[in-house]
PDB file of C-alpha atoms and ligand atoms in Angstrom:
ATOM      1  CA  MET Z   1     -11.367 -11.705  -9.751  1.00 96.00           C
ATOM      2  CA  ILE Z   2      -9.779 -11.921  -6.432  1.00 98.00           C
ATOM      3  CA  ARG Z   3      -6.161 -12.613  -6.715  1.00 98.00           C
ATOM      4  CA  GLU Z   4      -3.717 -13.924  -4.478  1.00 98.00           C
ATOM      5  CA  ILE Z   5      -1.615 -11.606  -2.058  1.00 98.00           C
ATOM      6  CA  VAL Z   6       2.144 -12.074  -1.652  1.00 98.00           C
ATOM      7  CA  THR Z   7       3.254 -12.230   1.801  1.00 97.00           C
ATOM      8  CA  TYR Z   8       6.544 -11.588   3.720  1.00 97.00           C
ATOM      9  CA  PRO Z   9       9.150 -12.862   3.079  1.00 96.00           C
ATOM     10  CA  ASN Z  10       8.425 -13.496  -0.536  1.00 97.00           C
ATOM     11  CA  LYS Z  11      11.276 -11.887  -2.683  1.00 98.00           C
ATOM     12  CA  ILE Z  12       8.633 -10.726  -4.995  1.00 98.00           C
ATOM     13  CA  LEU Z  13       7.744  -7.678  -2.360  1.00 98.00           C
ATOM     14  CA  LYS Z  14      11.168  -6.404  -2.794  1.00 98.00           C
ATOM     15  CA  GLN Z  15      11.114  -5.783  -6.509  1.00 98.00           C
ATOM     16  CA  LYS Z  16      10.778  -2.238  -7.944  1.00 98.00           C
ATOM     17  CA  SER Z  17       7.963  -1.573  -9.845  1.00 98.00           C
ATOM     18  CA  THR Z  18       8.010   0.298 -13.378  1.00 98.00           C
ATOM     19  CA  LYS Z  19       5.999   3.229 -14.628  1.00 98.00           C
ATOM     20  CA  VAL Z  20       2.712   2.314 -16.670  1.00 98.00           C
ATOM     21  CA  GLU Z  21       2.951   3.478 -20.171  1.00 97.00           C
ATOM     22  CA  ASN Z  22      -0.263   2.272 -21.311  1.00 97.00           C
ATOM     23  CA  PHE Z  23      -3.848   3.136 -19.572  1.00 98.00           C
ATOM     24  CA  ASP Z  24      -5.646   0.042 -21.421  1.00 98.00           C
ATOM     25  CA  GLN Z  25      -7.811  -2.479 -20.465  1.00 98.00           C
ATOM     26  CA  GLU Z  26      -5.204  -4.812 -18.934  1.00 98.00           C
ATOM     27  CA  LEU Z  27      -4.630  -1.756 -16.561  1.00 98.00           C
ATOM     28  CA  HIS Z  28      -8.323  -1.373 -16.024  1.00 98.00           C
ATOM     29  CA  LEU Z  29      -8.641  -5.236 -15.615  1.00 98.00           C
ATOM     30  CA  LEU Z  30      -5.886  -5.010 -12.699  1.00 98.00           C
ATOM     31  CA  LEU Z  31      -7.385  -2.393 -11.026  1.00 98.00           C
ATOM     32  CA  ASP Z  32     -10.918  -4.037 -10.854  1.00 98.00           C
ATOM     33  CA  ASP Z  33      -9.159  -6.994  -9.201  1.00 98.00           C
ATOM     34  CA  MET Z  34      -6.925  -5.333  -6.766  1.00 98.00           C
ATOM     35  CA  TYR Z  35     -10.265  -3.520  -5.636  1.00 98.00           C
ATOM     36  CA  GLU Z  36     -12.069  -6.966  -5.093  1.00 98.00           C
ATOM     37  CA  THR Z  37      -8.793  -8.508  -3.587  1.00 98.00           C
ATOM     38  CA  MET Z  38      -8.487  -5.719  -0.983  1.00 98.00           C
ATOM     39  CA  MET Z  39     -12.215  -5.644   0.127  1.00 97.00           C
ATOM     40  CA  ALA Z  40     -12.034  -9.510   0.611  1.00 97.00           C
ATOM     41  CA  LYS Z  41      -9.010  -8.998   2.880  1.00 97.00           C
ATOM     42  CA  ASN Z  42     -10.462  -6.114   4.552  1.00 95.00           C
ATOM     43  CA  GLY Z  43      -8.005  -3.934   3.600  1.00 97.00           C
ATOM     44  CA  ILE Z  44      -7.596  -0.214   2.990  1.00 97.00           C
ATOM     45  CA  GLY Z  45      -4.847   0.086   0.402  1.00 98.00           C
ATOM     46  CA  LEU Z  46      -3.148  -2.343  -1.816  1.00 98.00           C
ATOM     47  CA  ALA Z  47      -0.223  -1.834  -4.300  1.00 98.00           C
ATOM     48  CA  ALA Z  48       0.256  -3.751  -7.525  1.00 98.00           C
ATOM     49  CA  ILE Z  49       3.222  -5.682  -6.507  1.00 98.00           C
ATOM     50  CA  GLN Z  50       1.323  -7.253  -3.533  1.00 98.00           C
ATOM     51  CA  VAL Z  51      -0.506  -9.173  -6.241  1.00 98.00           C
ATOM     52  CA  ALA Z  52       2.623  -9.922  -7.950  1.00 98.00           C
ATOM     53  CA  VAL Z  53       2.455  -7.224 -11.016  1.00 98.00           C
ATOM     54  CA  PRO Z  54       5.442  -4.959 -10.506  1.00 98.00           C
ATOM     55  CA  ILE Z  55       4.043  -1.595 -11.839  1.00 98.00           C
ATOM     56  CA  ASN Z  56       3.343   1.902 -10.321  1.00 98.00           C
ATOM     57  CA  VAL Z  57      -0.421   1.165  -9.412  1.00 98.00           C
ATOM     58  CA  LEU Z  58      -1.882   1.351  -6.034  1.00 98.00           C
ATOM     59  CA  ILE Z  59      -5.339   1.769  -4.724  1.00 98.00           C
ATOM     60  CA  ILE Z  60      -6.576   3.375  -1.518  1.00 98.00           C
ATOM     61  CA  ASN Z  61     -10.083   3.220   0.197  1.00 98.00           C
ATOM     62  CA  LEU Z  62     -10.639   4.533   3.831  1.00 98.00           C
ATOM     63  CA  PRO Z  63     -13.591   4.489   5.467  1.00 96.00           C
ATOM     64  CA  ASN Z  64     -15.813   7.498   5.938  1.00 95.00           C
ATOM     65  CA  GLU Z  65     -17.217   9.615   8.781  1.00 93.00           C
ATOM     66  CA  ASP Z  66     -19.618   6.451   9.245  1.00 95.00           C
ATOM     67  CA  ASP Z  67     -16.875   4.083   8.921  1.00 94.00           C
ATOM     68  CA  LYS Z  68     -18.298   2.571   6.015  1.00 96.00           C
ATOM     69  CA  GLN Z  69     -15.863   1.642   3.131  1.00 96.00           C
ATOM     70  CA  GLU Z  70     -17.771   2.939   0.120  1.00 96.00           C
ATOM     71  CA  LYS Z  71     -16.903   2.577  -3.351  1.00 96.00           C
ATOM     72  CA  GLU Z  72     -17.169   5.900  -4.035  1.00 97.00           C
ATOM     73  CA  ASP Z  73     -14.373   7.046  -2.156  1.00 97.00           C
ATOM     74  CA  LEU Z  74     -12.014   4.290  -3.657  1.00 98.00           C
ATOM     75  CA  ILE Z  75      -8.790   6.288  -5.126  1.00 98.00           C
ATOM     76  CA  GLU Z  76      -6.991   4.469  -7.844  1.00 98.00           C
ATOM     77  CA  VAL Z  77      -3.790   6.020  -8.370  1.00 98.00           C
ATOM     78  CA  ILE Z  78      -1.271   5.160 -11.256  1.00 98.00           C
ATOM     79  CA  ASN Z  79       2.560   6.404 -11.255  1.00 98.00           C
ATOM     80  CA  PRO Z  80       2.393   8.836  -8.047  1.00 98.00           C
ATOM     81  CA  THR Z  81       5.097  10.923  -7.118  1.00 98.00           C
ATOM     82  CA  ILE Z  82       5.458  13.252  -4.258  1.00 98.00           C
ATOM     83  CA  LEU Z  83       5.792  16.536  -5.079  1.00 98.00           C
ATOM     84  CA  GLU Z  84       6.388  18.018  -1.281  1.00 98.00           C
ATOM     85  CA  ARG Z  85       6.210  16.723   2.139  1.00 98.00           C
ATOM     86  CA  ARG Z  86       5.989  18.345   5.728  1.00 98.00           C
ATOM     87  CA  GLY Z  87       5.527  17.519   9.556  1.00 98.00           C
ATOM     88  CA  SER Z  88       5.917  14.079  10.778  1.00 98.00           C
ATOM     89  CA  THR Z  89       2.964  11.773  12.421  1.00 97.00           C
ATOM     90  CA  LEU Z  90       3.150   8.383  13.914  1.00 97.00           C
ATOM     91  CA  TYR Z  91       0.456   5.938  12.959  1.00 97.00           C
ATOM     92  CA  THR Z  92       0.115   2.226  13.883  1.00 97.00           C
ATOM     93  CA  GLU Z  93       0.296   0.605  10.524  1.00 97.00           C
ATOM     94  CA  GLY Z  94      -0.804  -2.810   9.149  1.00 97.00           C
ATOM     95  CA  CYS Z  95      -0.186  -4.406   5.735  1.00 98.00           C
ATOM     96  CA  LEU Z  96      -1.977  -7.264   3.919  1.00 98.00           C
ATOM     97  CA  SER Z  97       1.359  -8.522   3.036  1.00 98.00           C
ATOM     98  CA  VAL Z  98       2.336  -8.788   6.503  1.00 97.00           C
ATOM     99  CA  PRO Z  99      -0.691 -10.169   8.024  1.00 95.00           C
ATOM    100  CA  GLU Z 100      -2.029  -9.568  11.969  1.00 93.00           C
ATOM    101  CA  TYR Z 101       1.189  -7.496  12.692  1.00 95.00           C
ATOM    102  CA  TYR Z 102       0.674  -3.706  13.603  1.00 96.00           C
ATOM    103  CA  GLU Z 103       3.420  -1.291  14.645  1.00 96.00           C
ATOM    104  CA  ASP Z 104       3.742   2.041  14.981  1.00 96.00           C
ATOM    105  CA  VAL Z 105       5.601   4.201  11.848  1.00 96.00           C
ATOM    106  CA  GLU Z 106       6.479   7.555  11.271  1.00 96.00           C
ATOM    107  CA  ARG Z 107       5.633   9.326   8.278  1.00 97.00           C
ATOM    108  CA  ALA Z 108       5.146  12.962   6.670  1.00 98.00           C
ATOM    109  CA  GLU Z 109       1.798  14.373   8.062  1.00 98.00           C
ATOM    110  CA  TRP Z 110       1.147  16.442   4.868  1.00 98.00           C
ATOM    111  CA  ILE Z 111       2.203  15.710   1.273  1.00 98.00           C
ATOM    112  CA  LYS Z 112       1.500  17.031  -2.179  1.00 98.00           C
ATOM    113  CA  ILE Z 113       1.480  14.219  -4.435  1.00 98.00           C
ATOM    114  CA  SER Z 114       0.831  13.899  -8.461  1.00 98.00           C
ATOM    115  CA  TYR Z 115      -0.511  10.687  -9.836  1.00 98.00           C
ATOM    116  CA  TYR Z 116      -3.099   9.591 -12.828  1.00 98.00           C
ATOM    117  CA  THR Z 117      -6.177   8.031 -13.309  1.00 98.00           C
ATOM    118  CA  ARG Z 118      -7.004   5.026 -14.989  1.00 98.00           C
ATOM    119  CA  GLU Z 119      -7.978   7.077 -18.214  1.00 98.00           C
ATOM    120  CA  GLY Z 120      -4.609   8.762 -18.109  1.00 98.00           C
ATOM    121  CA  VAL Z 121      -5.643  12.017 -16.474  1.00 98.00           C
ATOM    122  CA  GLU Z 122      -3.056  13.711 -14.320  1.00 98.00           C
ATOM    123  CA  ILE Z 123      -4.370  14.782 -10.417  1.00 98.00           C
ATOM    124  CA  ILE Z 124      -2.475  16.700  -8.261  1.00 98.00           C
ATOM    125  CA  LYS Z 125      -3.650  16.413  -4.471  1.00 98.00           C
ATOM    126  CA  GLU Z 126      -2.663  17.528  -0.810  1.00 98.00           C
ATOM    127  CA  CYS Z 127      -3.605  15.449   1.666  1.00 97.00           C
ATOM    128  CA  ASP Z 128      -2.919  14.821   5.413  1.00 97.00           C
ATOM    129  CA  GLY Z 129      -4.256  12.296   8.354  1.00 96.00           C
ATOM    130  CA  LEU Z 130      -4.533   8.757   7.742  1.00 96.00           C
ATOM    131  CA  LEU Z 131      -4.895   9.400   3.569  1.00 98.00           C
ATOM    132  CA  ALA Z 132      -0.999  11.180   3.541  1.00 98.00           C
ATOM    133  CA  ILE Z 133       0.209   7.833   5.771  1.00 98.00           C
ATOM    134  CA  ALA Z 134      -1.706   5.468   3.341  1.00 98.00           C
ATOM    135  CA  PHE Z 135      -0.428   7.167   0.335  1.00 98.00           C
ATOM    136  CA  GLN Z 136       3.353   7.115   1.937  1.00 98.00           C
ATOM    137  CA  HIS Z 137       2.784   3.466   2.929  1.00 98.00           C
ATOM    138  CA  GLU Z 138       1.714   2.032  -0.670  1.00 98.00           C
ATOM    139  CA  MET Z 139       4.013   4.250  -2.675  1.00 98.00           C
ATOM    140  CA  ASP Z 140       6.984   2.406  -0.423  1.00 98.00           C
ATOM    141  CA  HIS Z 141       5.695  -0.868  -2.045  1.00 98.00           C
ATOM    142  CA  LEU Z 142       6.447   0.524  -5.217  1.00 98.00           C
ATOM    143  CA  LYS Z 143       9.841   1.075  -4.221  1.00 98.00           C
ATOM    144  CA  GLY Z 144       9.973  -2.798  -2.564  1.00 98.00           C
ATOM    145  CA  GLU Z 145       9.742  -1.455   0.644  1.00 98.00           C
ATOM    146  CA  LEU Z 146       7.772  -2.836   3.590  1.00 98.00           C
ATOM    147  CA  PHE Z 147       6.772  -1.031   6.539  1.00 97.00           C
ATOM    148  CA  ILE Z 148       8.831  -3.545   8.830  1.00 97.00           C
ATOM    149  CA  GLU Z 149      11.783  -1.885   7.507  1.00 96.00           C
ATOM    150  CA  LYS Z 150      11.085   1.194   9.147  1.00 95.00           C
ATOM    151  CA  LEU Z 151      11.010  -0.574  12.456  1.00 95.00           C
ATOM    152  CA  SER Z 152      13.994   0.049  15.187  1.00 94.00           C
ATOM    153  CA  PHE Z 153      16.581  -2.602  15.083  1.00 96.00           C
ATOM    154  CA  LEU Z 154      14.952  -4.120  18.543  1.00 95.00           C
ATOM    155  CA  LYS Z 155      11.505  -3.941  17.141  1.00 95.00           C
ATOM    156  CA  ARG Z 156      12.674  -5.495  14.010  1.00 96.00           C
ATOM    157  CA  LYS Z 157      14.428  -8.623  15.584  1.00 97.00           C
ATOM    158  CA  LYS Z 158      11.413  -9.187  17.613  1.00 96.00           C
ATOM    159  CA  PHE Z 159       9.371  -9.130  14.735  1.00 96.00           C
ATOM    160  CA  GLU Z 160      11.501 -11.607  12.675  1.00 96.00           C
ATOM    161  CA  LYS Z 161      11.279 -14.066  15.670  1.00 96.00           C
ATOM    162  CA  GLU Z 162       7.723 -13.737  16.155  1.00 94.00           C
ATOM    163  CA  TRP Z 163       7.138 -14.469  12.279  1.00 95.00           C
ATOM    164  CA  LYS Z 164       9.247 -17.282  12.169  1.00 94.00           C
ATOM    165  CA  LYS Z 165       7.414 -18.713  14.685  1.00 93.00           C
ATOM    166  CA  LYS Z 166       4.123 -18.039  12.830  1.00 91.00           C
ATOM    167  CA  ILE Z 167       5.247 -19.414   9.683  1.00 87.00           C
ATOM    168  CA  LYS Z 168       6.215 -22.469  10.943  1.00 88.00           C
ATOM    169  CA  GLY Z 169       2.966 -22.985  12.897  1.00 84.00           C
ATOM    170  CA  LYS Z 170       0.975 -22.988   9.675  1.00 77.00           C
ATOM    171  CA  LYS Z 171       3.049 -25.106   7.787  1.00 66.00           C
TER     172      LYS Z 171
HETATM  173 CO1   CO Q   1       1.004  -2.991   2.532  1.00 92.92          CO
END
């Protein structure tokens, strides 16, 4: 089932997500719905809080070398922790909760993370490039943070002005 995506400035997005304790049917249904919702909106990542569920769950599905987004490349991430980070990289990010806005954000270039699968199996993974960026972006959602909070003062001011105009136009 496609769920509604919460968009900025809805305060739900500022909520801190909590640890998943039960790897049950309800969690699996949420993960399936999140995948459907993300694909319907042409996203490459989605955190549970973006569909108003404040638990430590996110999904990432990057396009492969042929630029195809295959379900076999879907990564389901429960209770993630960053164990190590190195370097820094700049990438133009976007977010389904801040639709049609893109800006450069600085992130660690390489990370080592721990997370759990939908069955509750722990995975330790090292990654870099777009995958590392996506992990960091989605994990910020779990802390109640959006990528626009990383912008410089002036860029943020400009964004707020444009965003207000955009929201007004839609009403
Ligand atoms: Co996002």
